[in-house]
PDB file of C-alpha atoms in Angstrom:
ATOM      1  CA  GLY A 250       0.000   0.000   0.000  1.00 66.00           C
ATOM      2  CA  ALA A 251       0.825   3.659  -0.143  1.00 77.00           C
ATOM      3  CA  VAL A 252       3.117   5.243   2.435  1.00 89.00           C
ATOM      4  CA  VAL A 253       2.037   7.931   4.844  1.00 94.00           C
ATOM      5  CA  SER A 254       4.625   9.355   7.184  1.00 95.00           C
ATOM      6  CA  GLN A 255       3.674  11.109  10.397  1.00 96.00           C
ATOM      7  CA  HIS A 256       6.093  13.126  12.492  1.00 97.00           C
ATOM      8  CA  PRO A 257       6.946  13.253  15.322  1.00 97.00           C
ATOM      9  CA  SER A 258       6.085   9.823  16.668  1.00 95.00           C
ATOM     10  CA  ARG A 259       6.281  11.060  20.235  1.00 96.00           C
ATOM     11  CA  VAL A 260       6.282  14.517  21.740  1.00 97.00           C
ATOM     12  CA  ILE A 261       6.215  15.834  25.261  1.00 97.00           C
ATOM     13  CA  CYS A 262       5.379  19.474  25.761  1.00 96.00           C
ATOM     14  CA  LYS A 263       4.641  21.850  28.569  1.00 97.00           C
ATOM     15  CA  SER A 264       1.133  22.979  29.299  1.00 97.00           C
ATOM     16  CA  GLY A 265       0.300  26.156  27.408  1.00 97.00           C
ATOM     17  CA  THR A 266       2.609  25.549  24.471  1.00 97.00           C
ATOM     18  CA  SER A 267       1.632  24.568  20.941  1.00 97.00           C
ATOM     19  CA  VAL A 268       2.595  21.408  19.125  1.00 97.00           C
ATOM     20  CA  LYS A 269       2.608  20.781  15.381  1.00 97.00           C
ATOM     21  CA  ILE A 270       2.175  17.316  13.912  1.00 97.00           C
ATOM     22  CA  GLU A 271       2.970  16.650  10.265  1.00 97.00           C
ATOM     23  CA  CYS A 272       1.417  14.087   7.983  1.00 96.00           C
ATOM     24  CA  ARG A 273       3.019  13.437   4.616  1.00 95.00           C
ATOM     25  CA  SER A 274       2.008  11.190   1.747  1.00 93.00           C
ATOM     26  CA  LEU A 275       5.284   9.931   0.316  1.00 92.00           C
ATOM     27  CA  ASP A 276       4.290   8.218  -2.897  1.00 87.00           C
ATOM     28  CA  PHE A 277       0.920   9.617  -3.871  1.00 88.00           C
ATOM     29  CA  GLN A 278      -0.993  12.854  -3.909  1.00 90.00           C
ATOM     30  CA  ALA A 279      -3.334  13.090  -0.956  1.00 89.00           C
ATOM     31  CA  THR A 280      -6.364  15.102  -1.918  1.00 90.00           C
ATOM     32  CA  THR A 281      -8.037  14.264   1.369  1.00 92.00           C
ATOM     33  CA  MET A 282      -6.567  13.833   4.811  1.00 93.00           C
ATOM     34  CA  PHE A 283      -8.264  12.722   7.983  1.00 94.00           C
ATOM     35  CA  TRP A 284      -7.152  13.509  11.522  1.00 97.00           C
ATOM     36  CA  TYR A 285      -8.087  11.295  14.448  1.00 96.00           C
ATOM     37  CA  ARG A 286      -7.354  10.992  18.123  1.00 95.00           C
ATOM     38  CA  GLN A 287      -7.453   7.729  19.965  1.00 90.00           C
ATOM     39  CA  PHE A 288      -7.620   7.129  23.699  1.00 83.00           C
ATOM     40  CA  PRO A 289      -6.263   3.890  25.170  1.00 79.00           C
ATOM     41  CA  LYS A 290      -8.387   0.900  24.206  1.00 75.00           C
ATOM     42  CA  LYS A 291     -10.869   3.204  22.511  1.00 79.00           C
ATOM     43  CA  SER A 292     -11.858   3.745  18.936  1.00 83.00           C
ATOM     44  CA  LEU A 293     -10.429   6.283  16.544  1.00 90.00           C
ATOM     45  CA  MET A 294     -12.374   9.505  16.862  1.00 93.00           C
ATOM     46  CA  LEU A 295     -12.515  11.518  13.668  1.00 94.00           C
ATOM     47  CA  MET A 296     -11.585  15.114  14.425  1.00 96.00           C
ATOM     48  CA  ALA A 297     -11.617  16.667  10.989  1.00 95.00           C
ATOM     49  CA  THR A 298     -11.395  16.053   7.281  1.00 93.00           C
ATOM     50  CA  SER A 299      -9.300  18.301   5.093  1.00 91.00           C
ATOM     51  CA  ASN A 300      -9.127  18.655   1.354  1.00 88.00           C
ATOM     52  CA  GLU A 301      -6.090  20.195  -0.255  1.00 84.00           C
ATOM     53  CA  GLY A 302      -6.455  23.923  -0.580  1.00 82.00           C
ATOM     54  CA  SER A 303      -9.677  24.088   1.416  1.00 83.00           C
ATOM     55  CA  LYS A 304     -10.584  24.711   5.010  1.00 87.00           C
ATOM     56  CA  ALA A 305     -10.917  21.610   7.121  1.00 92.00           C
ATOM     57  CA  THR A 306     -14.330  20.253   8.040  1.00 94.00           C
ATOM     58  CA  TYR A 307     -14.451  19.617  11.766  1.00 95.00           C
ATOM     59  CA  GLU A 308     -16.583  17.029  13.505  1.00 93.00           C
ATOM     60  CA  GLN A 309     -19.132  18.130  16.038  1.00 92.00           C
ATOM     61  CA  GLY A 310     -17.543  18.963  19.365  1.00 92.00           C
ATOM     62  CA  VAL A 311     -14.015  19.490  18.030  1.00 95.00           C
ATOM     63  CA  GLU A 312     -12.688  22.992  18.662  1.00 94.00           C
ATOM     64  CA  LYS A 313     -11.458  24.579  15.454  1.00 94.00           C
ATOM     65  CA  ASP A 314      -9.336  27.145  17.227  1.00 95.00           C
ATOM     66  CA  LYS A 315      -7.770  24.511  19.416  1.00 96.00           C
ATOM     67  CA  PHE A 316      -6.878  22.052  16.688  1.00 97.00           C
ATOM     68  CA  LEU A 317      -5.625  23.947  13.660  1.00 96.00           C
ATOM     69  CA  ILE A 318      -5.425  21.956  10.467  1.00 95.00           C
ATOM     70  CA  ASN A 319      -3.583  23.060   7.370  1.00 92.00           C
ATOM     71  CA  HIS A 320      -3.562  21.143   4.105  1.00 90.00           C
ATOM     72  CA  ALA A 321      -1.643  23.465   1.850  1.00 82.00           C
ATOM     73  CA  SER A 322      -0.209  20.890  -0.528  1.00 90.00           C
ATOM     74  CA  LEU A 323      -1.106  17.500  -1.958  1.00 90.00           C
ATOM     75  CA  THR A 324       1.531  15.789   0.141  1.00 92.00           C
ATOM     76  CA  LEU A 325       1.398  17.570   3.481  1.00 94.00           C
ATOM     77  CA  SER A 326      -1.157  18.279   6.153  1.00 94.00           C
ATOM     78  CA  THR A 327      -0.425  19.581   9.624  1.00 96.00           C
ATOM     79  CA  LEU A 328      -2.330  19.506  12.883  1.00 97.00           C
ATOM     80  CA  THR A 329      -1.387  22.107  15.467  1.00 97.00           C
ATOM     81  CA  VAL A 330      -2.602  21.632  19.010  1.00 97.00           C
ATOM     82  CA  THR A 331      -2.656  25.155  20.391  1.00 97.00           C
ATOM     83  CA  SER A 332      -2.216  26.025  24.053  1.00 97.00           C
ATOM     84  CA  ALA A 333      -2.013  22.374  24.917  1.00 97.00           C
ATOM     85  CA  HIS A 334      -3.282  21.109  28.254  1.00 96.00           C
ATOM     86  CA  PRO A 335      -2.880  17.726  29.951  1.00 95.00           C
ATOM     87  CA  GLU A 336      -6.340  16.655  28.768  1.00 94.00           C
ATOM     88  CA  ASP A 337      -5.072  16.986  25.189  1.00 95.00           C
ATOM     89  CA  SER A 338      -2.644  14.147  25.831  1.00 95.00           C
ATOM     90  CA  SER A 339      -3.595  11.410  23.423  1.00 94.00           C
ATOM     91  CA  PHE A 340      -2.611   9.446  20.364  1.00 94.00           C
ATOM     92  CA  TYR A 341      -3.142  11.488  17.210  1.00 96.00           C
ATOM     93  CA  ILE A 342      -3.158   9.750  13.874  1.00 96.00           C
ATOM     94  CA  CYS A 343      -3.666  10.897  10.315  1.00 96.00           C
ATOM     95  CA  SER A 344      -4.751   9.094   7.211  1.00 94.00           C
ATOM     96  CA  ALA A 345      -4.503  10.171   3.608  1.00 93.00           C
ATOM     97  CA  SER A 346      -6.566   9.399   0.567  1.00 90.00           C
ATOM     98  CA  GLY A 347      -5.729  10.097  -3.031  1.00 86.00           C
ATOM     99  CA  GLY A 348      -9.061  10.137  -4.749  1.00 72.00           C
ATOM    100  CA  GLY A 349     -12.113  11.238  -2.818  1.00 61.00           C
ATOM    101  CA  ALA A 350     -14.864   9.424  -0.954  1.00 55.00           C
ATOM    102  CA  ASN A 351     -14.573   6.034  -2.620  1.00 58.00           C
ATOM    103  CA  THR A 352     -10.836   5.714  -2.376  1.00 75.00           C
ATOM    104  CA  GLU A 353      -8.938   3.875   0.308  1.00 82.00           C
ATOM    105  CA  ALA A 354      -7.041   5.860   2.911  1.00 88.00           C
ATOM    106  CA  PHE A 355      -3.711   4.932   4.409  1.00 91.00           C
ATOM    107  CA  PHE A 356      -2.636   5.688   7.936  1.00 93.00           C
ATOM    108  CA  GLY A 357       0.419   7.331   9.351  1.00 94.00           C
ATOM    109  CA  GLN A 358       2.229   5.832  12.304  1.00 93.00           C
ATOM    110  CA  GLY A 359       0.573   8.133  14.802  1.00 94.00           C
ATOM    111  CA  THR A 360       1.887  10.672  17.306  1.00 96.00           C
ATOM    112  CA  ARG A 361       1.808  10.140  21.040  1.00 95.00           C
ATOM    113  CA  LEU A 362       1.342  13.574  22.623  1.00 96.00           C
ATOM    114  CA  THR A 363       1.956  14.035  26.313  1.00 96.00           C
ATOM    115  CA  VAL A 364       1.300  17.420  27.866  1.00 97.00           C
ATOM    116  CA  VAL A 365       2.896  17.967  31.248  1.00 96.00           C
TER     117      VAL A 365
ATOM    118  CA  GLN B  60     -24.439  12.256  15.837  1.00 68.00           C
ATOM    119  CA  LYS B  61     -23.173   9.779  13.267  1.00 77.00           C
ATOM    120  CA  GLU B  62     -22.961   6.446  15.035  1.00 89.00           C
ATOM    121  CA  VAL B  63     -21.114   3.304  14.062  1.00 93.00           C
ATOM    122  CA  GLU B  64     -21.850   0.226  16.129  1.00 94.00           C
ATOM    123  CA  GLN B  65     -19.828  -2.940  16.372  1.00 94.00           C
ATOM    124  CA  ASN B  66     -19.859  -5.779  18.866  1.00 86.00           C
ATOM    125  CA  SER B  67     -16.789  -5.233  20.973  1.00 81.00           C
ATOM    126  CA  GLY B  68     -16.214  -8.944  21.367  1.00 83.00           C
ATOM    127  CA  PRO B  69     -14.020 -10.671  22.012  1.00 91.00           C
ATOM    128  CA  LEU B  70     -15.013 -12.987  19.214  1.00 95.00           C
ATOM    129  CA  SER B  71     -13.179 -16.273  19.385  1.00 96.00           C
ATOM    130  CA  VAL B  72     -13.072 -18.787  16.538  1.00 97.00           C
ATOM    131  CA  PRO B  73     -10.951 -21.875  15.950  1.00 97.00           C
ATOM    132  CA  GLU B  74      -8.312 -21.896  13.260  1.00 97.00           C
ATOM    133  CA  GLY B  75      -9.786 -22.670   9.863  1.00 97.00           C
ATOM    134  CA  ALA B  76     -13.269 -21.470  10.775  1.00 97.00           C
ATOM    135  CA  ILE B  77     -15.194 -18.513   9.338  1.00 97.00           C
ATOM    136  CA  ALA B  78     -15.177 -15.343  11.398  1.00 97.00           C
ATOM    137  CA  SER B  79     -18.148 -13.024  10.913  1.00 97.00           C
ATOM    138  CA  LEU B  80     -17.866  -9.385  11.911  1.00 97.00           C
ATOM    139  CA  ASN B  81     -20.857  -7.057  11.859  1.00 96.00           C
ATOM    140  CA  CYS B  82     -21.362  -3.324  11.784  1.00 96.00           C
ATOM    141  CA  THR B  83     -24.339  -0.989  11.693  1.00 97.00           C
ATOM    142  CA  TYR B  84     -24.281   2.723  11.022  1.00 96.00           C
ATOM    143  CA  SER B  85     -26.704   5.570  11.504  1.00 95.00           C
ATOM    144  CA  ASP B  86     -25.809   7.939   8.670  1.00 92.00           C
ATOM    145  CA  ARG B  87     -27.914   7.000   5.642  1.00 93.00           C
ATOM    146  CA  GLY B  88     -25.776   9.279   3.516  1.00 92.00           C
ATOM    147  CA  SER B  89     -22.671   7.155   4.012  1.00 92.00           C
ATOM    148  CA  GLN B  90     -21.131   6.254   0.677  1.00 90.00           C
ATOM    149  CA  SER B  91     -17.977   4.264   1.295  1.00 91.00           C
ATOM    150  CA  PHE B  92     -17.416   1.527   3.802  1.00 94.00           C
ATOM    151  CA  PHE B  93     -13.996   0.483   4.925  1.00 94.00           C
ATOM    152  CA  TRP B  94     -12.738  -2.395   7.008  1.00 96.00           C
ATOM    153  CA  TYR B  95      -9.448  -1.932   8.799  1.00 95.00           C
ATOM    154  CA  ARG B  96      -7.466  -4.241  11.028  1.00 95.00           C
ATOM    155  CA  GLN B  97      -5.507  -2.892  13.959  1.00 92.00           C
ATOM    156  CA  TYR B  98      -2.944  -4.739  15.996  1.00 91.00           C
ATOM    157  CA  SER B  99      -2.237  -3.514  19.491  1.00 85.00           C
ATOM    158  CA  GLY B 100      -0.045  -0.414  19.426  1.00 81.00           C
ATOM    159  CA  LYS B 101      -0.077  -0.193  15.640  1.00 85.00           C
ATOM    160  CA  SER B 102      -1.823   1.933  13.065  1.00 87.00           C
ATOM    161  CA  PRO B 103      -4.875   0.530  11.289  1.00 91.00           C
ATOM    162  CA  GLU B 104      -4.284  -1.417   8.082  1.00 91.00           C
ATOM    163  CA  LEU B 105      -6.841  -1.409   5.296  1.00 91.00           C
ATOM    164  CA  ILE B 106      -8.377  -4.798   4.549  1.00 94.00           C
ATOM    165  CA  MET B 107     -10.912  -3.791   1.958  1.00 91.00           C
ATOM    166  CA  PHE B 108     -13.611  -1.310   1.093  1.00 91.00           C
ATOM    167  CA  ILE B 109     -17.023  -1.542  -0.500  1.00 94.00           C
ATOM    168  CA  TYR B 110     -19.449   1.073  -1.748  1.00 90.00           C
ATOM    169  CA  SER B 111     -22.105  -0.853  -3.651  1.00 92.00           C
ATOM    170  CA  ASN B 112     -24.774  -3.088  -2.195  1.00 95.00           C
ATOM    171  CA  GLY B 113     -23.902  -6.749  -2.289  1.00 96.00           C
ATOM    172  CA  ASP B 114     -20.759  -8.752  -1.758  1.00 96.00           C
ATOM    173  CA  LYS B 115     -17.157  -8.007  -2.544  1.00 96.00           C
ATOM    174  CA  GLU B 116     -14.531 -10.704  -2.248  1.00 96.00           C
ATOM    175  CA  ASP B 117     -10.783 -10.334  -1.866  1.00 94.00           C
ATOM    176  CA  GLY B 118      -8.924 -13.517  -1.081  1.00 96.00           C
ATOM    177  CA  ARG B 119     -10.130 -14.890   2.243  1.00 97.00           C
ATOM    178  CA  PHE B 120     -12.134 -11.742   2.964  1.00 97.00           C
ATOM    179  CA  THR B 121     -15.672 -10.923   1.865  1.00 98.00           C
ATOM    180  CA  ALA B 122     -17.370  -7.644   2.623  1.00 97.00           C
ATOM    181  CA  GLN B 123     -21.140  -7.421   2.474  1.00 97.00           C
ATOM    182  CA  LEU B 124     -23.108  -4.193   2.293  1.00 97.00           C
ATOM    183  CA  ASN B 125     -26.814  -3.577   2.705  1.00 97.00           C
ATOM    184  CA  LYS B 126     -27.520   0.134   2.591  1.00 95.00           C
ATOM    185  CA  ALA B 127     -31.249  -0.291   3.165  1.00 95.00           C
ATOM    186  CA  SER B 128     -30.511  -2.008   6.472  1.00 96.00           C
ATOM    187  CA  GLN B 129     -27.515   0.235   7.156  1.00 96.00           C
ATOM    188  CA  TYR B 130     -25.455  -2.846   7.731  1.00 96.00           C
ATOM    189  CA  VAL B 131     -22.028  -3.930   6.616  1.00 97.00           C
ATOM    190  CA  SER B 132     -20.167  -7.097   7.480  1.00 97.00           C
ATOM    191  CA  LEU B 133     -16.829  -8.770   6.981  1.00 97.00           C
ATOM    192  CA  LEU B 134     -16.342 -12.500   6.651  1.00 98.00           C
ATOM    193  CA  ILE B 135     -12.944 -14.069   7.101  1.00 98.00           C
ATOM    194  CA  ARG B 136     -12.659 -17.588   5.714  1.00 98.00           C
ATOM    195  CA  ASP B 137     -10.063 -20.109   6.839  1.00 98.00           C
ATOM    196  CA  SER B 138      -9.206 -17.935   9.833  1.00 98.00           C
ATOM    197  CA  GLN B 139      -5.579 -17.974  10.934  1.00 97.00           C
ATOM    198  CA  PRO B 140      -4.038 -17.087  14.291  1.00 96.00           C
ATOM    199  CA  SER B 141      -2.369 -14.149  12.538  1.00 95.00           C
ATOM    200  CA  ASP B 142      -5.842 -12.747  11.879  1.00 96.00           C
ATOM    201  CA  SER B 143      -6.193 -12.118  15.600  1.00 96.00           C
ATOM    202  CA  ALA B 144      -6.613  -8.352  15.894  1.00 96.00           C
ATOM    203  CA  THR B 145      -9.221  -5.665  16.319  1.00 94.00           C
ATOM    204  CA  TYR B 146     -11.352  -5.130  13.237  1.00 96.00           C
ATOM    205  CA  LEU B 147     -12.632  -1.642  12.631  1.00 95.00           C
ATOM    206  CA  CYS B 148     -15.633  -0.730  10.524  1.00 96.00           C
ATOM    207  CA  ALA B 149     -15.448   2.778   9.036  1.00 94.00           C
ATOM    208  CA  PRO B 150     -18.307   4.224   7.001  1.00 94.00           C
ATOM    209  CA  ASP B 151     -16.876   7.307   5.303  1.00 90.00           C
ATOM    210  CA  MET B 152     -13.804   6.957   7.521  1.00 90.00           C
ATOM    211  CA  ARG B 153     -15.752   7.329  10.780  1.00 92.00           C
ATOM    212  CA  PHE B 154     -14.738   4.427  12.933  1.00 92.00           C
ATOM    213  CA  GLY B 155     -16.643   2.080  15.157  1.00 92.00           C
ATOM    214  CA  ALA B 156     -15.129   0.871  18.398  1.00 91.00           C
ATOM    215  CA  GLY B 157     -13.950  -2.310  16.729  1.00 93.00           C
ATOM    216  CA  THR B 158     -14.416  -6.015  17.319  1.00 95.00           C
ATOM    217  CA  ARG B 159     -11.588  -7.924  18.889  1.00 95.00           C
ATOM    218  CA  LEU B 160     -11.081 -11.243  17.107  1.00 96.00           C
ATOM    219  CA  THR B 161      -9.070 -14.123  18.502  1.00 96.00           C
ATOM    220  CA  VAL B 162      -8.312 -17.127  16.311  1.00 97.00           C
ATOM    221  CA  LYS B 163      -7.265 -20.107  18.401  1.00 96.00           C
ATOM    222  CA  PRO B 164      -4.826 -22.669  16.950  1.00 94.00           C
TER     223      PRO B 164
END
């Protein structure tokens, strides 16, 4: 399958700081990217869907100003957790799709964020 | 709220048997239905996807979709111990909680 690279794999930050997570499609053009967070032993919770060059569509209950998503190119999307707090500690994972709703999406390796 | 429901399991089957995984969803507008497999501590891996009513087969896996019933399933034939994992149903990339499958040798 296609390769999606997510960076960093782990990050620890102080409360109140911002953290940027990158998601790159290495061998295909990702027209759509999905951002999820996952709590231990829980399901993936879709946070937002972004299409290249457009504003992200956020799921109900996800704060747009807290979780900033940029999808400026066909190979890169970023998620910035602004003014992070301990409750934002989680596993964040992206997936990328090359061709719209009926096209398979491939996952990055995920980022373990710990806010202290 | 767009809900995706799966039996959490665990579902246990003997090696060589057929494992049947079920999923219902609430959003009638869902167009694409994905099945992913996730091993503990790893990212999900795509097994297959389906977007038309009926069956779709890929090797030992068969996905079945019934949009009228808002139901999608995954059958795994000749189950192997290596199939032991959590199986995630994802209509339009919104995930259910997953069903944990254990295949016993």
